[in-house]
Amino acid sequence: MSDLTPQSDAPTPTTDKITQAARETIYLCNFRVSVDGEWLCLRELNDISLTPDPEPAHEDPKDPIAIERLNLMNMAKLSIKGLIESALNLGRTLDSDYAPLQQFFVVMEHCLKHGLKTKKTFLGQNKSFWGALELVEKLTPEAGEITASVKDLPGLKTPLGRGRAWLRLALMQKKLSDYMKTIINRKDLLSEFYEPNALMMEEEGAVIAGLLVGLNVIDANLCMKGEDLDSQVGVIDFSMYLKDGGHSSKSAEGDGQITAILDQKNYVEELNRHLSASVNNLQAKVDALEKSNTKLTEELAVANNRIITLQEDVERVKEESCYQLESNRKALRSDSAADGQALGETRKQLKEETLLRLDVEKELEVQIGMKQEMELSMKMLEKDICEKQDALVELRQQLDDLRAINQQLTHKSQSSEASSKQKSDVIARLEEKINQMAGTVKQLETSEKHLVKQARNLNSAAGKLLQMQP
């Protein structure tokens, strides 16, 4: 078939490139592949030139690349239709040796190879569609399982073998159509691997992806262990689709109509199954969102209640600290100078208590800020709740510390009152002794006065006696 490619007398780089691309495939542009009913027709095109128009104003209907795309699309139609009909008539699970299934993979391989860009590597030029298939994993996370399975398969050494294995696994999962639609819709990513006029970049690729939906009605069980996918030669067998002159009877037409109706029925059922599955998935997502929303609202209400209780605890701690400060000030004012050291200690404790109160106020401000952040971001609710629980534990510990400090202050105030009572008793005793000493002093003064008077009387009597002596 490769000898059918016309050669020009003066080859140019463009014609050499087109000729090389035509020789690499079995769908040469010397023939146009068309569908006559359900059979294949090959029509020769001798008036087509491989020399492209230097500045085409629009797409030429005789463009060899366009003819290749059309031929591939028609071959895909025939292959998919023949595979579905034969599988339904067979009525069992398909295996790797089934000829229509093998031809389907060959056609899909040619479709994916059409218009591939050549990449230069250390080992030479590489031209494989495995890189394009790896995009599906990035666009659809569900395809990651297929890619991982392909990479884990033993015996696959080339990208071509991995791509063939990927097609078989996707068909067994009944996800081939979905994956092809996913990568065809992202032509910005496909442009890295395909030329602008490649089949995957044009409308024919979308048509083939839509036709692949019908393959979801068949079941395939393909064993790829021991199968040499790297060195297989992909050649399309046109003999399976060529029209036979004696195959146009009425019974065949009736069977064709019945199979077409069954195919349509199976296709509609498959579409309904896909739609019902998507509806169930959406409903499950809506239910999950509603549950998460209600849970978040409940957690928000609980968090608000906790914040209110924390505010009440802080207010109560403030009142208790103020009351303790006032009582301590009154007690300290009544203490004497000898209690200066105790006064200094109580002042230190008061400073620590004020610092604790400031810390509590700061933590309250932090809690209020956390509440605002929680209202703005429902997703951070669990983290905020954990932080509030930690803050609550710290506040309770601080409250216990304040209570312990309060008890210490009360004990010290009681001890100071006892010492003041003892001092007052000593002072009363000293006053009594002073009063007694004052009484004794007064008595001594009176006795002294009497003695002075007696001495004076004695002196006067003695003087009189001396005067009376001669």
Short mmCIF file of C-alpha atoms in Angstrom, two decimals:
data_model
loop_
_atom_site.label_atom_id
_atom_site.label_comp_id
_atom_site.label_asym_id
_atom_site.label_seq_id
_atom_site.Cartn_x
_atom_site.Cartn_y
_atom_site.Cartn_z
CA MET A 1 0.00 0.00 0.00
CA SER A 2 2.88 2.37 0.68
CA ASP A 3 3.83 2.30 -3.04
CA LEU A 4 0.60 4.10 -3.89
CA THR A 5 1.90 7.42 -2.62
CA PRO A 6 2.54 9.78 -5.58
CA GLN A 7 6.00 11.28 -5.83
CA SER A 8 6.78 14.63 -7.42
CA ASP A 9 9.75 15.26 -9.66
CA ALA A 10 11.31 17.96 -7.45
CA PRO A 11 10.72 17.05 -3.82
CA THR A 12 10.71 19.82 -1.25
CA PRO A 13 11.01 19.55 2.54
CA THR A 14 7.26 20.04 2.87
CA THR A 15 6.41 17.30 0.36
CA ASP A 16 8.98 14.97 1.93
CA LYS A 17 7.37 15.51 5.36
CA ILE A 18 3.86 14.84 4.04
CA THR A 19 5.02 11.80 2.08
CA GLN A 20 6.81 10.39 5.12
CA ALA A 21 3.66 10.89 7.22
CA ALA A 22 1.58 9.17 4.57
CA ARG A 23 3.94 6.20 4.38
CA GLU A 24 3.88 5.73 8.15
CA THR A 25 0.13 5.03 8.12
CA ILE A 26 -2.11 2.58 6.37
CA TYR A 27 -4.79 5.20 5.63
CA LEU A 28 -3.02 6.72 2.54
CA CYS A 29 -4.60 9.74 0.96
CA ASN A 30 -4.68 8.07 -2.49
CA PHE A 31 -7.97 6.55 -1.35
CA ARG A 32 -10.95 8.11 0.36
CA VAL A 33 -12.61 5.84 2.93
CA SER A 34 -16.38 6.26 2.93
CA VAL A 35 -19.27 4.37 4.51
CA ASP A 36 -21.93 2.87 2.22
CA GLY A 37 -24.61 1.75 4.66
CA GLU A 38 -22.63 -0.46 7.01
CA TRP A 39 -19.79 -1.38 4.63
CA LEU A 40 -16.49 0.18 3.60
CA CYS A 41 -15.83 1.76 0.19
CA LEU A 42 -12.34 2.74 -1.06
CA ARG A 43 -12.41 5.35 -3.82
CA GLU A 44 -9.22 6.25 -5.66
CA LEU A 45 -8.20 9.91 -5.81
CA ASN A 46 -5.70 10.35 -8.63
CA ASP A 47 -6.18 14.07 -8.93
CA ILE A 48 -4.81 14.88 -5.47
CA SER A 49 -1.42 16.56 -5.25
CA LEU A 50 0.72 16.31 -2.15
CA THR A 51 2.23 19.75 -2.77
CA PRO A 52 0.39 22.11 -0.42
CA ASP A 53 -0.93 25.49 -1.42
CA PRO A 54 1.53 28.17 -0.22
CA GLU A 55 -1.18 30.44 1.22
CA PRO A 56 -4.55 28.62 1.42
CA ALA A 57 -7.43 30.95 2.01
CA HIS A 58 -9.60 28.17 3.44
CA GLU A 59 -9.43 24.40 4.02
CA ASP A 60 -8.98 22.60 0.71
CA PRO A 61 -11.36 19.62 0.34
CA LYS A 62 -8.47 17.78 -1.39
CA ASP A 63 -6.04 18.46 1.45
CA PRO A 64 -4.30 15.13 2.21
CA ILE A 65 -4.32 15.80 5.97
CA ALA A 66 -8.08 16.47 5.91
CA ILE A 67 -8.62 13.29 3.86
CA GLU A 68 -6.59 11.33 6.41
CA ARG A 69 -8.74 12.70 9.25
CA LEU A 70 -11.94 11.83 7.38
CA ASN A 71 -10.66 8.35 6.56
CA LEU A 72 -9.72 7.71 10.17
CA MET A 73 -13.10 8.93 11.40
CA ASN A 74 -14.93 6.64 8.98
CA MET A 75 -12.73 3.70 9.93
CA ALA A 76 -13.43 4.41 13.61
CA LYS A 77 -17.18 4.47 12.91
CA LEU A 78 -17.02 1.10 11.12
CA SER A 79 -14.75 -0.42 13.76
CA ILE A 80 -16.91 0.69 16.70
CA LYS A 81 -20.13 -0.33 15.00
CA GLY A 82 -18.77 -3.72 13.95
CA LEU A 83 -17.38 -4.34 17.43
CA ILE A 84 -20.69 -3.52 19.14
CA GLU A 85 -22.73 -5.67 16.73
CA SER A 86 -20.39 -8.64 16.93
CA ALA A 87 -20.16 -8.42 20.71
CA LEU A 88 -23.96 -8.34 21.10
CA ASN A 89 -24.37 -11.27 18.71
CA LEU A 90 -21.64 -13.18 20.52
CA GLY A 91 -23.29 -12.59 23.89
CA ARG A 92 -20.22 -13.10 26.08
CA THR A 93 -17.26 -11.22 27.53
CA LEU A 94 -14.62 -10.31 24.94
CA ASP A 95 -10.99 -11.35 25.33
CA SER A 96 -7.70 -10.26 23.79
CA ASP A 97 -7.91 -12.75 20.87
CA TYR A 98 -11.17 -11.33 19.50
CA ALA A 99 -10.36 -9.99 16.00
CA PRO A 100 -12.80 -7.01 15.88
CA LEU A 101 -11.50 -5.86 19.26
CA GLN A 102 -7.91 -6.05 18.02
CA GLN A 103 -8.82 -4.04 14.92
CA PHE A 104 -10.54 -1.43 17.12
CA PHE A 105 -7.34 -0.91 19.11
CA VAL A 106 -5.34 -0.64 15.88
CA VAL A 107 -7.72 2.05 14.55
CA MET A 108 -7.60 3.95 17.88
CA GLU A 109 -3.82 3.76 17.82
CA HIS A 110 -3.72 5.30 14.31
CA CYS A 111 -6.17 8.01 15.43
CA LEU A 112 -3.97 8.92 18.39
CA LYS A 113 -0.80 8.85 16.25
CA HIS A 114 -2.20 11.20 13.63
CA GLY A 115 -0.42 14.56 13.67
CA LEU A 116 1.93 13.76 16.56
CA LYS A 117 4.89 16.08 17.00
CA THR A 118 8.33 14.49 16.87
CA LYS A 119 10.37 14.97 20.05
CA LYS A 120 14.14 14.70 20.04
CA THR A 121 15.70 12.67 22.85
CA PHE A 122 19.15 11.27 23.61
CA LEU A 123 18.25 8.06 21.80
CA GLY A 124 16.96 9.87 18.72
CA GLN A 125 13.54 11.03 17.63
CA ASN A 126 10.53 9.83 19.62
CA LYS A 127 6.94 9.89 18.40
CA SER A 128 4.45 8.43 20.90
CA PHE A 129 0.95 9.29 22.16
CA TRP A 130 1.69 8.15 25.73
CA GLY A 131 2.49 11.72 26.79
CA ALA A 132 -0.95 12.91 25.67
CA LEU A 133 -2.67 10.07 27.58
CA GLU A 134 -0.78 11.01 30.75
CA LEU A 135 -2.65 14.34 30.70
CA VAL A 136 -5.83 12.49 31.68
CA GLU A 137 -4.40 11.79 35.14
CA LYS A 138 -3.91 15.52 35.73
CA LEU A 139 -7.38 16.46 34.46
CA THR A 140 -9.31 13.52 35.98
CA PRO A 141 -7.96 12.13 39.28
CA GLU A 142 -9.93 8.90 38.71
CA ALA A 143 -7.58 8.02 35.86
CA GLY A 144 -4.60 7.90 38.22
CA GLU A 145 -5.37 4.25 38.99
CA ILE A 146 -5.06 3.30 35.30
CA THR A 147 -1.79 5.20 34.89
CA ALA A 148 -0.34 3.59 38.01
CA SER A 149 -1.42 0.13 36.82
CA VAL A 150 0.20 0.70 33.42
CA LYS A 151 3.47 1.80 35.03
CA ASP A 152 3.42 -1.28 37.29
CA LEU A 153 2.88 -3.76 34.45
CA PRO A 154 5.99 -5.88 33.86
CA GLY A 155 7.41 -6.18 30.37
CA LEU A 156 6.41 -2.70 29.11
CA LYS A 157 9.57 -0.90 28.03
CA THR A 158 8.39 1.63 25.43
CA PRO A 159 5.90 4.51 25.58
CA LEU A 160 3.97 2.89 22.71
CA GLY A 161 3.41 -0.26 24.78
CA ARG A 162 2.23 1.81 27.76
CA GLY A 163 -0.23 3.70 25.55
CA ARG A 164 -1.68 0.43 24.18
CA ALA A 165 -2.04 -0.96 27.71
CA TRP A 166 -3.74 2.29 28.80
CA LEU A 167 -6.35 1.98 26.00
CA ARG A 168 -7.17 -1.59 27.05
CA LEU A 169 -7.55 -0.73 30.73
CA ALA A 170 -9.74 2.29 29.95
CA LEU A 171 -12.00 0.11 27.76
CA MET A 172 -12.34 -2.47 30.55
CA GLN A 173 -13.31 0.31 32.98
CA LYS A 174 -15.85 1.67 30.46
CA LYS A 175 -14.28 5.12 30.84
CA LEU A 176 -12.57 5.42 27.44
CA SER A 177 -15.15 7.86 26.07
CA ASP A 178 -15.03 10.06 29.18
CA TYR A 179 -11.24 10.21 29.19
CA MET A 180 -11.05 11.02 25.46
CA LYS A 181 -13.59 13.83 25.87
CA THR A 182 -11.57 15.20 28.78
CA ILE A 183 -8.32 15.55 26.82
CA ILE A 184 -10.01 16.69 23.58
CA ASN A 185 -11.66 19.56 25.43
CA ARG A 186 -8.20 20.80 26.53
CA LYS A 187 -6.66 21.63 23.18
CA ASP A 188 -4.33 24.11 24.88
CA LEU A 189 -2.58 21.15 26.52
CA LEU A 190 -2.80 18.88 23.47
CA SER A 191 -1.01 21.47 21.34
CA GLU A 192 2.23 20.43 23.08
CA PHE A 193 1.97 16.94 21.54
CA TYR A 194 -0.04 17.40 18.29
CA GLU A 195 0.14 19.54 15.21
CA PRO A 196 -2.67 22.07 14.70
CA ASN A 197 -4.23 19.98 11.88
CA ALA A 198 -4.09 16.67 13.77
CA LEU A 199 -7.22 14.58 14.28
CA MET A 200 -7.23 15.16 18.04
CA MET A 201 -7.18 18.93 17.46
CA GLU A 202 -10.07 18.97 14.97
CA GLU A 203 -13.80 18.14 15.04
CA GLU A 204 -13.18 14.54 13.98
CA GLY A 205 -11.61 13.83 17.36
CA ALA A 206 -14.75 15.02 19.18
CA VAL A 207 -16.90 12.85 16.88
CA ILE A 208 -14.81 9.76 17.66
CA ALA A 209 -15.01 10.51 21.40
CA GLY A 210 -18.79 10.63 21.12
CA LEU A 211 -18.86 7.33 19.23
CA LEU A 212 -16.87 5.65 21.98
CA VAL A 213 -19.83 6.02 24.37
CA GLY A 214 -21.49 3.06 22.63
CA LEU A 215 -18.65 0.75 23.76
CA ASN A 216 -19.93 0.98 27.34
CA VAL A 217 -22.53 -1.71 26.51
CA ILE A 218 -19.90 -4.40 25.98
CA ASP A 219 -17.79 -6.22 28.57
CA ALA A 220 -14.12 -6.98 27.97
CA ASN A 221 -11.71 -9.04 30.03
CA LEU A 222 -8.22 -8.48 28.65
CA CYS A 223 -5.16 -10.18 30.13
CA MET A 224 -2.05 -8.12 29.36
CA LYS A 225 0.45 -10.21 31.30
CA GLY A 226 2.73 -11.98 28.86
CA GLU A 227 1.38 -10.00 25.88
CA ASP A 228 4.07 -8.19 23.88
CA LEU A 229 2.52 -4.74 23.45
CA ASP A 230 5.84 -3.04 22.62
CA SER A 231 6.57 -4.82 19.33
CA GLN A 232 3.08 -5.37 17.91
CA VAL A 233 2.56 -4.11 14.35
CA GLY A 234 -0.65 -2.09 14.03
CA VAL A 235 -2.04 -2.70 10.51
CA ILE A 236 -5.69 -2.10 9.66
CA ASP A 237 -7.35 -5.15 8.06
CA PHE A 238 -9.65 -3.66 5.42
CA SER A 239 -10.92 -7.10 4.45
CA MET A 240 -13.18 -7.13 7.53
CA TYR A 241 -15.08 -4.10 6.25
CA LEU A 242 -15.07 -4.49 2.42
CA LYS A 243 -18.52 -4.92 0.85
CA ASP A 244 -19.58 -8.36 -0.46
CA GLY A 245 -21.94 -8.40 -3.48
CA GLY A 246 -24.00 -11.35 -2.28
CA HIS A 247 -24.65 -9.94 1.18
CA SER A 248 -27.58 -7.68 0.36
CA SER A 249 -30.62 -9.83 1.10
CA LYS A 250 -33.78 -8.76 2.87
CA SER A 251 -33.05 -10.87 5.91
CA ALA A 252 -29.70 -9.17 6.31
CA GLU A 253 -31.41 -5.79 6.08
CA GLY A 254 -33.93 -6.85 8.71
CA ASP A 255 -31.16 -8.08 10.99
CA GLY A 256 -29.31 -4.82 10.46
CA GLN A 257 -32.40 -2.81 11.43
CA ILE A 258 -32.94 -4.95 14.52
CA THR A 259 -29.31 -4.62 15.59
CA ALA A 260 -29.44 -0.87 14.94
CA ILE A 261 -32.53 -0.59 17.16
CA LEU A 262 -30.84 -2.68 19.85
CA ASP A 263 -27.73 -0.52 19.60
CA GLN A 264 -29.84 2.60 19.97
CA LYS A 265 -31.65 1.06 22.92
CA ASN A 266 -28.40 0.08 24.61
CA TYR A 267 -26.94 3.49 23.88
CA VAL A 268 -29.95 5.25 25.44
CA GLU A 269 -29.79 2.92 28.46
CA GLU A 270 -26.12 3.67 28.87
CA LEU A 271 -26.78 7.39 28.65
CA ASN A 272 -29.56 7.05 31.23
CA ARG A 273 -27.21 5.13 33.47
CA HIS A 274 -24.59 7.84 33.18
CA LEU A 275 -27.18 10.54 33.87
CA SER A 276 -28.61 8.71 36.88
CA ALA A 277 -25.12 8.14 38.24
CA SER A 278 -24.27 11.82 37.83
CA VAL A 279 -27.58 12.82 39.47
CA ASN A 280 -26.90 10.47 42.40
CA ASN A 281 -23.40 11.87 42.77
CA LEU A 282 -24.72 15.43 42.76
CA GLN A 283 -27.42 14.54 45.28
CA ALA A 284 -24.85 12.90 47.54
CA LYS A 285 -22.66 15.99 47.30
CA VAL A 286 -25.63 18.24 48.14
CA ASP A 287 -26.50 16.07 51.17
CA ALA A 288 -22.90 16.10 52.33
CA LEU A 289 -22.76 19.89 51.97
CA GLU A 290 -26.01 20.30 53.92
CA LYS A 291 -24.73 18.04 56.71
CA SER A 292 -21.44 19.90 56.86
CA ASN A 293 -23.31 23.23 56.90
CA THR A 294 -25.55 22.18 59.79
CA LYS A 295 -22.55 20.78 61.66
CA LEU A 296 -20.64 24.03 61.17
CA THR A 297 -23.59 26.11 62.38
CA GLU A 298 -23.93 23.94 65.48
CA GLU A 299 -20.22 24.23 66.17
CA LEU A 300 -20.46 28.01 65.69
CA ALA A 301 -23.30 28.22 68.22
CA VAL A 302 -21.31 26.11 70.70
CA ALA A 303 -18.28 28.32 70.19
CA ASN A 304 -20.37 31.46 70.75
CA ASN A 305 -21.73 30.00 74.00
CA ARG A 306 -18.21 29.18 75.11
CA ILE A 307 -17.07 32.70 74.36
CA ILE A 308 -19.97 34.13 76.38
CA THR A 309 -19.10 31.90 79.34
CA LEU A 310 -15.46 32.93 79.05
CA GLN A 311 -16.48 36.59 79.09
CA GLU A 312 -18.61 35.99 82.19
CA ASP A 313 -15.70 34.21 83.89
CA VAL A 314 -13.40 37.10 83.04
CA GLU A 315 -15.87 39.64 84.43
CA ARG A 316 -16.24 37.61 87.61
CA VAL A 317 -12.46 37.38 87.94
CA LYS A 318 -12.22 41.14 87.49
CA GLU A 319 -14.79 41.77 90.21
CA GLU A 320 -13.07 39.36 92.60
CA SER A 321 -9.68 40.90 91.92
CA CYS A 322 -11.06 44.44 92.49
CA TYR A 323 -12.69 43.36 95.74
CA GLN A 324 -9.48 41.68 96.86
CA LEU A 325 -7.48 44.78 95.94
CA GLU A 326 -9.77 47.03 98.01
CA SER A 327 -9.70 44.69 101.00
CA ASN A 328 -5.93 44.37 100.78
CA ARG A 329 -5.53 48.14 100.61
CA LYS A 330 -7.67 48.62 103.72
CA ALA A 331 -5.76 45.92 105.57
CA LEU A 332 -2.41 47.37 104.53
CA ARG A 333 -3.41 50.89 105.68
CA SER A 334 -4.14 49.56 109.19
CA ASP A 335 -0.77 47.81 109.48
CA SER A 336 2.07 49.45 111.40
CA ALA A 337 5.58 50.27 110.26
CA ALA A 338 6.85 46.93 111.54
CA ASP A 339 4.82 45.18 108.86
CA GLY A 340 6.64 46.94 105.98
CA GLN A 341 8.19 43.77 104.66
CA ALA A 342 4.79 42.07 104.53
CA LEU A 343 3.44 45.19 102.81
CA GLY A 344 6.15 44.93 100.15
CA GLU A 345 5.31 41.30 99.53
CA THR A 346 1.63 42.09 99.22
CA ARG A 347 2.47 44.87 96.75
CA LYS A 348 4.45 42.41 94.66
CA GLN A 349 1.52 40.03 94.76
CA LEU A 350 -0.78 42.86 93.74
CA LYS A 351 1.49 43.66 90.79
CA GLU A 352 1.49 40.01 89.75
CA GLU A 353 -2.27 39.95 90.06
CA THR A 354 -2.61 43.06 87.90
CA LEU A 355 -0.31 41.46 85.32
CA LEU A 356 -2.45 38.35 85.40
CA ARG A 357 -5.54 40.50 84.95
CA LEU A 358 -3.90 42.19 81.96
CA ASP A 359 -3.05 38.77 80.55
CA VAL A 360 -6.66 37.73 81.01
CA GLU A 361 -7.82 40.87 79.18
CA LYS A 362 -5.36 40.20 76.39
CA GLU A 363 -6.57 36.64 76.12
CA LEU A 364 -10.13 37.95 76.04
CA GLU A 365 -9.20 40.22 73.13
CA VAL A 366 -7.58 37.24 71.42
CA GLN A 367 -10.78 35.24 71.92
CA ILE A 368 -12.87 38.07 70.41
CA GLY A 369 -10.52 38.22 67.40
CA MET A 370 -10.77 34.47 67.04
CA LYS A 371 -14.55 34.76 67.04
CA GLN A 372 -14.46 37.29 64.20
CA GLU A 373 -12.08 35.11 62.22
CA MET A 374 -14.33 32.13 62.82
CA GLU A 375 -17.35 34.01 61.42
CA LEU A 376 -15.35 34.99 58.34
CA SER A 377 -13.87 31.51 57.76
CA MET A 378 -16.05 28.53 58.60
CA LYS A 379 -13.34 26.16 57.46
CA MET A 380 -11.04 27.14 60.38
CA LEU A 381 -13.73 26.43 62.98
CA GLU A 382 -12.23 23.24 64.35
CA LYS A 383 -8.83 24.84 64.83
CA ASP A 384 -10.41 27.87 66.55
CA ILE A 385 -12.41 25.61 68.86
CA CYS A 386 -9.24 23.77 69.88
CA GLU A 387 -7.53 27.09 70.60
CA LYS A 388 -10.52 28.28 72.64
CA GLN A 389 -10.48 25.06 74.66
CA ASP A 390 -6.78 25.59 75.40
CA ALA A 391 -7.49 29.20 76.38
CA LEU A 392 -10.34 28.02 78.62
CA VAL A 393 -8.00 25.59 80.38
CA GLU A 394 -5.47 28.37 80.87
CA LEU A 395 -8.16 30.71 82.24
CA ARG A 396 -9.31 28.06 84.66
CA GLN A 397 -5.74 27.50 85.80
CA GLN A 398 -5.32 31.24 86.24
CA LEU A 399 -8.60 31.37 88.16
CA ASP A 400 -7.34 28.62 90.45
CA ASP A 401 -4.11 30.57 90.89
CA LEU A 402 -6.09 33.71 91.75
CA ARG A 403 -8.13 31.78 94.26
CA ALA A 404 -4.96 30.41 95.82
CA ILE A 405 -3.51 33.94 95.98
CA ASN A 406 -6.76 35.15 97.56
CA GLN A 407 -6.54 32.46 100.22
CA GLN A 408 -2.93 33.41 100.93
CA LEU A 409 -3.92 37.06 101.26
CA THR A 410 -6.75 36.21 103.64
CA HIS A 411 -4.38 34.11 105.79
CA LYS A 412 -1.89 36.97 105.87
CA SER A 413 -4.60 39.49 106.75
CA GLN A 414 -5.78 37.23 109.58
CA SER A 415 -2.20 36.86 110.84
CA SER A 416 -1.72 40.66 110.69
CA GLU A 417 -4.94 41.18 112.65
CA ALA A 418 -3.77 38.71 115.31
CA SER A 419 -0.42 40.49 115.62
CA SER A 420 -2.17 43.85 115.91
CA LYS A 421 -4.38 42.47 118.72
CA GLN A 422 -1.31 41.20 120.57
CA LYS A 423 0.36 44.62 120.24
CA SER A 424 -2.75 46.39 121.50
CA ASP A 425 -2.83 44.07 124.53
CA VAL A 426 0.85 44.85 125.27
CA ILE A 427 0.15 48.57 124.95
CA ALA A 428 -2.79 48.30 127.37
CA ARG A 429 -0.61 46.49 129.87
CA LEU A 430 2.09 49.14 129.54
CA GLU A 431 -0.48 51.90 130.05
CA GLU A 432 -1.67 50.18 133.23
CA LYS A 433 1.92 49.95 134.48
CA ILE A 434 2.46 53.62 133.64
CA ASN A 435 -0.65 54.56 135.54
CA GLN A 436 0.53 52.51 138.52
CA MET A 437 3.97 54.12 138.36
CA ALA A 438 2.35 57.56 138.17
CA GLY A 439 0.36 56.75 141.31
CA THR A 440 3.47 55.63 143.14
CA VAL A 441 5.26 58.77 141.97
CA LYS A 442 2.43 60.92 143.32
CA GLN A 443 2.55 59.03 146.62
CA LEU A 444 6.31 59.53 146.82
CA GLU A 445 5.87 63.23 146.07
CA THR A 446 3.31 63.62 148.87
CA SER A 447 5.52 61.68 151.30
CA GLU A 448 8.45 63.85 150.26
CA LYS A 449 6.45 66.98 150.95
CA HIS A 450 5.54 65.62 154.42
CA LEU A 451 9.19 64.79 155.12
CA VAL A 452 10.26 68.26 153.99
CA LYS A 453 7.71 69.80 156.30
CA GLN A 454 8.86 67.60 159.15
CA ALA A 455 12.49 68.52 158.48
CA ARG A 456 11.60 72.16 158.46
CA ASN A 457 9.74 71.75 161.75
CA LEU A 458 12.67 69.90 163.19
CA ASN A 459 15.06 72.63 161.99
CA SER A 460 12.86 75.34 163.51
CA ALA A 461 12.62 73.37 166.76
CA ALA A 462 16.37 72.86 166.80
CA GLY A 463 16.95 76.56 166.24
CA LYS A 464 14.63 77.43 169.01
CA LEU A 465 16.48 75.04 171.32
CA LEU A 466 19.79 76.57 170.41
CA GLN A 467 18.49 80.02 171.09
CA MET A 468 17.11 78.91 174.42
CA GLN A 469 20.49 77.64 175.56
CA PRO A 470 22.74 80.22 177.27
#
